Amino acid sequence: MKKILYIARNELASLFYSPIAWFFLIFFMVMTSLDYLESMGNFVGHFQRGGSSMLWIENLTFDVTVNGWTGYFFKILTNLYMLFPLITMGLISREIGSGSIKLLYSSPVHIREIVLGKYLAILTFTACLMLLVGCTVVGFCMSTKQPDYLQLLFSFIGVFLQLATYAAIGLFVSSLTSYALVAALVTLAIFALLTNIGSLWQEIAIVNDITFYLNIREKSVSLIYGLFNLRDVMYFLIIIASFIAFTIIRLRTATESIPKLQRMMKYVVIVMVALATGYITNNPYVNMYFDATRNDINTISVPTRKMLSKLDDGKLEITTYVNLLNNGIGRFVISERNRIIRDKWDPYSRFKPDINVKYVYYYDCDSSYHKFKTDPGKSLEEIAKEQADNFGIDLGDYLGPEEIRKQVDVKAEGYRCFFTLKYKDRITTLRTFDDNLYWPLEDEIAAALNRLVETPPKIGFLTGQIERDPFSRRLRDYSSLASTLGNRIALINQGYDCDTVNPDKPISPDYAALVLADPRTPFTPEAIDRINRYIDEGGNMMILSEPDRREIVRPILDKLGITLRDGMLVQPSERYSSDLVFNHMTAVSKNCSPQIAKKFNNWTKWFGDTAFMVALPGASTLEIKNSGFVIEPLLVTDGNLNWNRISPIDKDSLQLKLSKKEGDESGPFVTAIRMHRMINGKEQRIIMVGDADHMSNTGTEVQVFEGRPDRYNYEFGFWNMSYFSYGKFPANTLKREPLDNEFYITLDGVDKQNIIFIWIVPGLMAIGCIVMLIKRKRK
């Protein structure tokens, strides 16, 4: 050990007595500081501006330091990716070129000690680089409220592991040649190979897992994020140990006269041991994890983990259906398969190792596909062949329409790219979406998992009296809220089933709730009897009615002790129709679930919005009699802005700014309530709203208009449905509130740090370099 330390000390002395090393350190400090100050300037600016900029102010330790989009730790690695070969290029090649290597061979020092000594020296130099990074981290910690110190520590270790791997590779390459520049270029080439190898040969089944495993960037990301796991840590240790072993073999065989085959076998043994170790530690049953972030940023939420724990006595099979003719095919090409599995399913296989992911590639579409119009006369197979050629893929890997339709109903899924999750005999669908995020997030995945462990709530929409339809895309209907495949916050994508129910036939008690939405024709006496019997037996229900249809729903409302008062609410406005009434959400409404309560809290913090309103176009006010229910208002009007117009009013007049007339009733008025009572050992839940348009496809699609208060129609309608699942759906994926969400400094403080890190610290380093070189020259 003393000889190793002696060699390391001598190597460091020769390094630090050279101005090149000092120039490198100063240059690195300036580059790191610039990256740090850019990131800090962005986030401090957001914090200082407030308002919508506060969207970015959460988990500041993670976002400023390691977030892939904004963190500066990855920029540090990018800089060192290019610079590190310049540090390692002369470690051994200098000895070979000068001939001093022969003196080392003849000295009473083992080759192993020579290699380890030089490697220890470069690790020490790497620690100096990390110390400079630590200066910026200290600046961050002094500027931020309650930074996550544990995450910073483990992110540091992750960066150091990658640099230690770079050092081992550079050390080996330096032993291959006497030309330092050649060593630097070859080292850079190996860095580039290991960084990009994960995208190579992914279409070849024999090698795709090996090349993806060897990708150094894929392994470093999770460690730097603060998620330490045995697989990735062992990857770096295997690479480090292998290249150190290669270096020892290289130097030792240079002094021995042995056949080339025997020499090669030594390398092969090291490679085989490395692959075997990597294979073992890559097994999900062997892998172990530790999330160093305070808020478990890298870990799925506790409720989702509990869902997975209920799937403990069987495999979870995930089948990915990829349509060559879907717009999302570029995200699902075969070369991306391993990356999708890692990004989307590794967080879940961490808690359930027996998740099995497979892919089914197909091509199919209907007659409306645009290629039939742009390329008239071409067959579906010809169009698919052209698309496959565009992506450089083999059409033979894709099932045709006849084959795929035997496996799954792709038409029902709109010929999309989607997933199916199967556990024992239960199967559910998980979709991709038409927004910028595209992929299902934990909310949607948890909803799908929840359907495998819980009975999905089925919402039945009554039909037969021209009610609002949950599957129709007409403006008055409810498909946007209920059943649009590409809408991630549609009911069917958050765990619910939707169905239509004809009250002229017996009504099943298995529905989580019935929705009676604006019937336009009277019910038959038999239908009313069935609906009332459903209510008497404790069935849940949501009722929505327009003012001119109050008589149609009266037989059902009488059962519940609810009356729609005569007249219609009006709210005169210079900008909108006078029947558009803005209603304040009550505290009960804003806290109907933990998820929406957090959203409202964030909107208050980010946008300063405290008046959460729902716009009801043409609404009735409610009167409630004592009927044995506990009643809670959900929406209340502003009595100073609107009133109840008793006398009839034509539609043309509603486009004018109305004035109050004699006989009009002053508010405030209640326009929506929820009711509950215990019946047959179960809590029965009822929601009544004096308007049906707010949940329609036009009422929910547009959320904010310029110059108008925020409209929370979609949130109100969607989260009211969660009332009927008793909190089980949508899945709750909330985590703890972050603590590091404030800065102690302003942009002026960032400017002061700029002076310290760009000028003062490099200046002190330059002075230290000059002093050391002067002393060295005197000696």
Short mmCIF file of N, CA and C in Angstrom, two decimals, residues 268-385:
data_model
loop_
_atom_site.label_atom_id
_atom_site.label_comp_id
_atom_site.label_asym_id
_atom_site.label_seq_id
_atom_site.Cartn_x
_atom_site.Cartn_y
_atom_site.Cartn_z
N VAL A 268 -10.19 -12.20 -22.38
CA VAL A 268 -11.49 -12.86 -22.52
C VAL A 268 -12.04 -13.27 -21.16
N VAL A 269 -11.17 -13.77 -20.29
CA VAL A 269 -11.60 -14.17 -18.95
C VAL A 269 -12.17 -12.97 -18.19
N ILE A 270 -11.48 -11.83 -18.29
CA ILE A 270 -11.96 -10.62 -17.61
C ILE A 270 -13.33 -10.22 -18.16
N VAL A 271 -13.47 -10.26 -19.49
CA VAL A 271 -14.74 -9.88 -20.11
C VAL A 271 -15.86 -10.82 -19.67
N MET A 272 -15.58 -12.12 -19.64
CA MET A 272 -16.61 -13.09 -19.27
C MET A 272 -17.03 -12.91 -17.81
N VAL A 273 -16.06 -12.68 -16.94
CA VAL A 273 -16.39 -12.44 -15.52
C VAL A 273 -17.24 -11.17 -15.39
N ALA A 274 -16.86 -10.13 -16.15
CA ALA A 274 -17.61 -8.87 -16.09
C ALA A 274 -19.04 -9.07 -16.58
N LEU A 275 -19.22 -9.78 -17.70
CA LEU A 275 -20.56 -10.01 -18.23
C LEU A 275 -21.40 -10.86 -17.28
N ALA A 276 -20.78 -11.87 -16.67
CA ALA A 276 -21.53 -12.72 -15.73
C ALA A 276 -21.98 -11.92 -14.51
N THR A 277 -21.08 -11.08 -14.00
CA THR A 277 -21.44 -10.25 -12.84
C THR A 277 -22.54 -9.26 -13.22
N GLY A 278 -22.40 -8.66 -14.41
CA GLY A 278 -23.43 -7.72 -14.87
C GLY A 278 -24.76 -8.40 -15.07
N TYR A 279 -24.74 -9.62 -15.60
CA TYR A 279 -25.99 -10.37 -15.83
C TYR A 279 -26.70 -10.64 -14.51
N ILE A 280 -25.93 -11.03 -13.50
CA ILE A 280 -26.52 -11.35 -12.19
C ILE A 280 -27.13 -10.11 -11.56
N THR A 281 -26.37 -9.02 -11.55
CA THR A 281 -26.84 -7.80 -10.88
C THR A 281 -27.92 -7.08 -11.69
N ASN A 282 -28.08 -7.45 -12.97
CA ASN A 282 -29.13 -6.85 -13.80
C ASN A 282 -30.48 -7.53 -13.58
N ASN A 283 -30.47 -8.64 -12.85
CA ASN A 283 -31.71 -9.36 -12.57
C ASN A 283 -32.57 -8.54 -11.61
N PRO A 284 -33.83 -8.27 -11.97
CA PRO A 284 -34.67 -7.45 -11.10
C PRO A 284 -34.90 -8.05 -9.72
N TYR A 285 -34.78 -9.37 -9.58
CA TYR A 285 -34.94 -9.99 -8.27
C TYR A 285 -33.73 -9.73 -7.37
N VAL A 286 -32.58 -9.45 -7.99
CA VAL A 286 -31.35 -9.21 -7.23
C VAL A 286 -31.17 -7.72 -6.93
N ASN A 287 -31.67 -6.91 -7.84
CA ASN A 287 -31.43 -5.47 -7.74
C ASN A 287 -32.03 -4.89 -6.45
N MET A 288 -31.32 -3.91 -5.89
CA MET A 288 -31.77 -3.20 -4.69
C MET A 288 -31.70 -1.71 -4.96
N TYR A 289 -32.59 -0.94 -4.32
CA TYR A 289 -32.71 0.48 -4.61
C TYR A 289 -32.65 1.30 -3.33
N PHE A 290 -32.18 2.55 -3.51
CA PHE A 290 -32.28 3.54 -2.44
C PHE A 290 -32.48 4.90 -3.08
N ASP A 291 -33.62 5.53 -2.79
CA ASP A 291 -33.91 6.86 -3.31
C ASP A 291 -33.46 7.89 -2.29
N ALA A 292 -32.41 8.63 -2.64
CA ALA A 292 -31.82 9.58 -1.69
C ALA A 292 -32.56 10.91 -1.66
N THR A 293 -33.51 11.12 -2.57
CA THR A 293 -34.23 12.39 -2.55
C THR A 293 -35.22 12.42 -1.39
N ARG A 294 -35.38 13.59 -0.82
CA ARG A 294 -36.21 13.73 0.37
C ARG A 294 -37.68 13.42 0.07
N ASN A 295 -38.15 13.78 -1.12
CA ASN A 295 -39.55 13.59 -1.46
C ASN A 295 -39.78 12.40 -2.38
N ASP A 296 -38.82 11.47 -2.42
CA ASP A 296 -38.96 10.28 -3.26
C ASP A 296 -39.31 10.65 -4.70
N ILE A 297 -38.56 11.59 -5.24
CA ILE A 297 -38.83 12.06 -6.60
C ILE A 297 -38.70 10.93 -7.62
N ASN A 298 -37.77 10.02 -7.37
CA ASN A 298 -37.49 8.94 -8.32
C ASN A 298 -38.32 7.69 -8.06
N THR A 299 -39.26 7.77 -7.15
CA THR A 299 -40.01 6.59 -6.71
C THR A 299 -41.50 6.83 -6.87
N ILE A 300 -42.21 5.79 -7.29
CA ILE A 300 -43.66 5.92 -7.40
C ILE A 300 -44.27 6.14 -6.02
N SER A 301 -45.47 6.67 -6.00
CA SER A 301 -46.09 7.06 -4.73
C SER A 301 -46.46 5.83 -3.89
N VAL A 302 -46.68 6.07 -2.62
CA VAL A 302 -47.03 4.98 -1.69
C VAL A 302 -48.32 4.27 -2.09
N PRO A 303 -49.40 5.00 -2.47
CA PRO A 303 -50.62 4.28 -2.89
C PRO A 303 -50.38 3.36 -4.09
N THR A 304 -49.55 3.79 -5.03
CA THR A 304 -49.28 2.94 -6.19
C THR A 304 -48.50 1.70 -5.77
N ARG A 305 -47.59 1.86 -4.83
CA ARG A 305 -46.84 0.70 -4.33
C ARG A 305 -47.79 -0.29 -3.65
N LYS A 306 -48.78 0.22 -2.94
CA LYS A 306 -49.73 -0.66 -2.28
C LYS A 306 -50.56 -1.44 -3.31
N MET A 307 -50.89 -0.78 -4.42
CA MET A 307 -51.60 -1.50 -5.49
C MET A 307 -50.76 -2.65 -6.01
N LEU A 308 -49.46 -2.38 -6.25
CA LEU A 308 -48.57 -3.44 -6.75
C LEU A 308 -48.43 -4.57 -5.75
N SER A 309 -48.44 -4.23 -4.46
CA SER A 309 -48.30 -5.28 -3.44
C SER A 309 -49.49 -6.24 -3.44
N LYS A 310 -50.64 -5.78 -3.94
CA LYS A 310 -51.81 -6.65 -4.02
C LYS A 310 -51.73 -7.62 -5.20
N LEU A 311 -50.75 -7.41 -6.07
CA LEU A 311 -50.55 -8.31 -7.22
C LEU A 311 -49.43 -9.29 -6.93
N ASP A 312 -49.33 -9.74 -5.69
CA ASP A 312 -48.15 -10.49 -5.25
C ASP A 312 -48.19 -11.98 -5.59
N ASP A 313 -49.33 -12.49 -6.02
CA ASP A 313 -49.41 -13.93 -6.25
C ASP A 313 -49.59 -14.28 -7.72
N GLY A 314 -49.03 -13.46 -8.59
CA GLY A 314 -49.11 -13.73 -10.03
C GLY A 314 -48.33 -12.69 -10.80
N LYS A 315 -47.96 -13.04 -12.03
CA LYS A 315 -47.21 -12.12 -12.87
C LYS A 315 -48.13 -11.03 -13.43
N LEU A 316 -47.52 -9.86 -13.65
CA LEU A 316 -48.20 -8.79 -14.35
C LEU A 316 -47.65 -8.76 -15.77
N GLU A 317 -48.50 -9.03 -16.73
CA GLU A 317 -48.08 -9.06 -18.13
C GLU A 317 -48.52 -7.77 -18.82
N ILE A 318 -47.56 -7.07 -19.40
CA ILE A 318 -47.83 -5.82 -20.10
C ILE A 318 -47.53 -6.04 -21.58
N THR A 319 -48.54 -5.87 -22.40
CA THR A 319 -48.37 -6.02 -23.85
C THR A 319 -48.50 -4.65 -24.49
N THR A 320 -47.50 -4.29 -25.27
CA THR A 320 -47.47 -3.01 -25.96
C THR A 320 -47.85 -3.22 -27.41
N TYR A 321 -48.94 -2.60 -27.83
CA TYR A 321 -49.40 -2.72 -29.21
C TYR A 321 -48.98 -1.45 -29.97
N VAL A 322 -48.18 -1.64 -31.01
CA VAL A 322 -47.59 -0.52 -31.73
C VAL A 322 -48.08 -0.56 -33.18
N ASN A 323 -48.79 0.50 -33.58
CA ASN A 323 -49.33 0.58 -34.93
C ASN A 323 -48.38 1.37 -35.82
N LEU A 324 -47.91 0.74 -36.88
CA LEU A 324 -46.99 1.39 -37.81
C LEU A 324 -47.62 2.62 -38.45
N LEU A 325 -48.94 2.66 -38.56
CA LEU A 325 -49.63 3.75 -39.25
C LEU A 325 -50.17 4.80 -38.30
N ASN A 326 -49.78 4.74 -37.03
CA ASN A 326 -50.19 5.73 -36.05
C ASN A 326 -49.12 6.82 -35.95
N ASN A 327 -49.55 8.03 -35.61
CA ASN A 327 -48.60 9.14 -35.52
C ASN A 327 -47.53 8.92 -34.45
N GLY A 328 -47.80 8.03 -33.50
CA GLY A 328 -46.84 7.80 -32.42
C GLY A 328 -45.78 6.78 -32.74
N ILE A 329 -45.74 6.27 -33.97
CA ILE A 329 -44.80 5.19 -34.30
C ILE A 329 -43.36 5.60 -34.09
N GLY A 330 -43.05 6.89 -34.30
CA GLY A 330 -41.67 7.34 -34.12
C GLY A 330 -41.17 7.15 -32.71
N ARG A 331 -42.06 7.13 -31.73
CA ARG A 331 -41.67 6.93 -30.33
C ARG A 331 -41.54 5.45 -29.99
N PHE A 332 -42.08 4.58 -30.86
CA PHE A 332 -42.15 3.16 -30.54
C PHE A 332 -41.30 2.28 -31.45
N VAL A 333 -40.42 2.89 -32.25
CA VAL A 333 -39.61 2.06 -33.14
C VAL A 333 -38.83 1.04 -32.31
N ILE A 334 -38.50 -0.07 -32.93
CA ILE A 334 -37.92 -1.20 -32.21
C ILE A 334 -36.65 -0.80 -31.47
N SER A 335 -35.88 0.14 -32.04
CA SER A 335 -34.63 0.54 -31.40
C SER A 335 -34.86 1.24 -30.06
N GLU A 336 -36.09 1.69 -29.80
CA GLU A 336 -36.40 2.38 -28.54
C GLU A 336 -37.02 1.45 -27.51
N ARG A 337 -37.13 0.17 -27.83
CA ARG A 337 -37.87 -0.75 -26.97
C ARG A 337 -37.29 -0.82 -25.57
N ASN A 338 -35.99 -1.04 -25.43
CA ASN A 338 -35.39 -1.16 -24.10
C ASN A 338 -35.48 0.14 -23.31
N ARG A 339 -35.37 1.26 -24.02
CA ARG A 339 -35.45 2.54 -23.32
C ARG A 339 -36.86 2.78 -22.78
N ILE A 340 -37.87 2.39 -23.54
CA ILE A 340 -39.25 2.54 -23.07
C ILE A 340 -39.49 1.67 -21.84
N ILE A 341 -38.98 0.45 -21.89
CA ILE A 341 -39.14 -0.45 -20.73
C ILE A 341 -38.48 0.15 -19.50
N ARG A 342 -37.28 0.69 -19.68
CA ARG A 342 -36.58 1.27 -18.53
C ARG A 342 -37.30 2.50 -17.99
N ASP A 343 -37.67 3.43 -18.90
CA ASP A 343 -38.26 4.69 -18.46
C ASP A 343 -39.66 4.51 -17.89
N LYS A 344 -40.46 3.65 -18.51
CA LYS A 344 -41.87 3.54 -18.13
C LYS A 344 -42.14 2.47 -17.09
N TRP A 345 -41.38 1.37 -17.12
CA TRP A 345 -41.76 0.24 -16.28
C TRP A 345 -40.75 -0.10 -15.19
N ASP A 346 -39.51 0.38 -15.28
CA ASP A 346 -38.55 0.12 -14.21
C ASP A 346 -39.02 0.62 -12.84
N PRO A 347 -39.65 1.82 -12.76
CA PRO A 347 -40.13 2.26 -11.44
C PRO A 347 -41.13 1.30 -10.81
N TYR A 348 -41.80 0.50 -11.63
CA TYR A 348 -42.81 -0.43 -11.11
C TYR A 348 -42.21 -1.82 -10.88
N SER A 349 -41.30 -2.26 -11.77
CA SER A 349 -40.64 -3.56 -11.56
C SER A 349 -39.73 -3.52 -10.33
N ARG A 350 -39.38 -2.33 -9.88
CA ARG A 350 -38.63 -2.19 -8.62
C ARG A 350 -39.40 -2.80 -7.46
N PHE A 351 -40.74 -2.70 -7.50
CA PHE A 351 -41.58 -3.22 -6.43
C PHE A 351 -42.29 -4.51 -6.82
N LYS A 352 -42.28 -4.82 -8.11
CA LYS A 352 -42.84 -6.10 -8.57
C LYS A 352 -41.92 -6.63 -9.68
N PRO A 353 -40.90 -7.39 -9.30
CA PRO A 353 -39.88 -7.80 -10.27
C PRO A 353 -40.40 -8.70 -11.38
N ASP A 354 -41.54 -9.36 -11.19
CA ASP A 354 -42.01 -10.30 -12.20
C ASP A 354 -42.94 -9.65 -13.22
N ILE A 355 -42.74 -8.35 -13.49
CA ILE A 355 -43.46 -7.70 -14.59
C ILE A 355 -42.83 -8.16 -15.90
N ASN A 356 -43.67 -8.65 -16.79
CA ASN A 356 -43.21 -9.13 -18.08
C ASN A 356 -43.75 -8.22 -19.18
N VAL A 357 -42.84 -7.57 -19.92
CA VAL A 357 -43.23 -6.62 -20.97
C VAL A 357 -42.94 -7.25 -22.32
N LYS A 358 -43.94 -7.26 -23.18
CA LYS A 358 -43.72 -7.75 -24.54
C LYS A 358 -44.35 -6.78 -25.54
N TYR A 359 -43.93 -6.91 -26.78
CA TYR A 359 -44.37 -6.00 -27.83
C TYR A 359 -45.08 -6.76 -28.94
N VAL A 360 -46.13 -6.14 -29.47
CA VAL A 360 -46.81 -6.65 -30.65
C VAL A 360 -46.87 -5.49 -31.65
N TYR A 361 -46.22 -5.67 -32.79
CA TYR A 361 -46.19 -4.63 -33.82
C TYR A 361 -47.20 -4.99 -34.90
N TYR A 362 -47.98 -4.01 -35.34
CA TYR A 362 -49.01 -4.27 -36.33
C TYR A 362 -49.22 -3.05 -37.22
N TYR A 363 -49.93 -3.24 -38.29
CA TYR A 363 -50.40 -2.11 -39.10
C TYR A 363 -51.87 -2.33 -39.44
N ASP A 364 -52.66 -1.29 -39.23
CA ASP A 364 -54.09 -1.36 -39.52
C ASP A 364 -54.64 0.06 -39.43
N CYS A 365 -55.72 0.32 -40.11
CA CYS A 365 -56.38 1.62 -40.07
C CYS A 365 -57.76 1.47 -40.68
N ASP A 366 -58.55 2.55 -40.64
CA ASP A 366 -59.84 2.52 -41.31
C ASP A 366 -59.76 3.33 -42.60
N SER A 367 -60.87 3.46 -43.27
CA SER A 367 -60.89 4.11 -44.59
C SER A 367 -60.61 5.60 -44.54
N SER A 368 -60.66 6.20 -43.34
CA SER A 368 -60.42 7.64 -43.24
C SER A 368 -58.93 7.99 -43.15
N TYR A 369 -58.06 6.98 -43.12
CA TYR A 369 -56.62 7.23 -43.01
C TYR A 369 -56.16 8.13 -44.16
N HIS A 370 -55.38 9.14 -43.85
CA HIS A 370 -55.08 10.19 -44.83
C HIS A 370 -54.31 9.69 -46.04
N LYS A 371 -53.56 8.60 -45.89
CA LYS A 371 -52.77 8.10 -47.01
C LYS A 371 -53.65 7.56 -48.14
N PHE A 372 -54.85 7.12 -47.81
CA PHE A 372 -55.76 6.66 -48.86
C PHE A 372 -56.18 7.83 -49.76
N LYS A 373 -56.10 9.05 -49.22
CA LYS A 373 -56.46 10.23 -50.00
C LYS A 373 -55.26 10.82 -50.72
N THR A 374 -54.13 10.84 -50.06
CA THR A 374 -52.93 11.39 -50.69
C THR A 374 -52.29 10.43 -51.68
N ASP A 375 -52.48 9.13 -51.48
CA ASP A 375 -51.93 8.11 -52.40
C ASP A 375 -53.06 7.22 -52.90
N PRO A 376 -53.98 7.77 -53.70
CA PRO A 376 -55.14 6.98 -54.14
C PRO A 376 -54.69 5.78 -54.98
N GLY A 377 -55.39 4.69 -54.78
CA GLY A 377 -55.10 3.49 -55.55
C GLY A 377 -54.17 2.52 -54.85
N LYS A 378 -53.47 2.97 -53.79
CA LYS A 378 -52.55 2.08 -53.08
C LYS A 378 -53.31 1.23 -52.07
N SER A 379 -52.87 0.01 -51.91
CA SER A 379 -53.47 -0.88 -50.92
C SER A 379 -52.91 -0.58 -49.54
N LEU A 380 -53.57 -1.12 -48.54
CA LEU A 380 -53.11 -0.92 -47.17
C LEU A 380 -51.70 -1.47 -46.98
N GLU A 381 -51.42 -2.61 -47.56
CA GLU A 381 -50.08 -3.20 -47.42
C GLU A 381 -49.03 -2.33 -48.10
N GLU A 382 -49.36 -1.75 -49.25
CA GLU A 382 -48.40 -0.88 -49.95
C GLU A 382 -48.12 0.38 -49.13
N ILE A 383 -49.17 0.93 -48.53
CA ILE A 383 -48.98 2.11 -47.67
C ILE A 383 -48.11 1.76 -46.47
N ALA A 384 -48.36 0.59 -45.86
CA ALA A 384 -47.57 0.16 -44.71
C ALA A 384 -46.11 -0.06 -45.11
N LYS A 385 -45.89 -0.64 -46.30
CA LYS A 385 -44.52 -0.88 -46.77
C LYS A 385 -43.78 0.44 -46.96
#
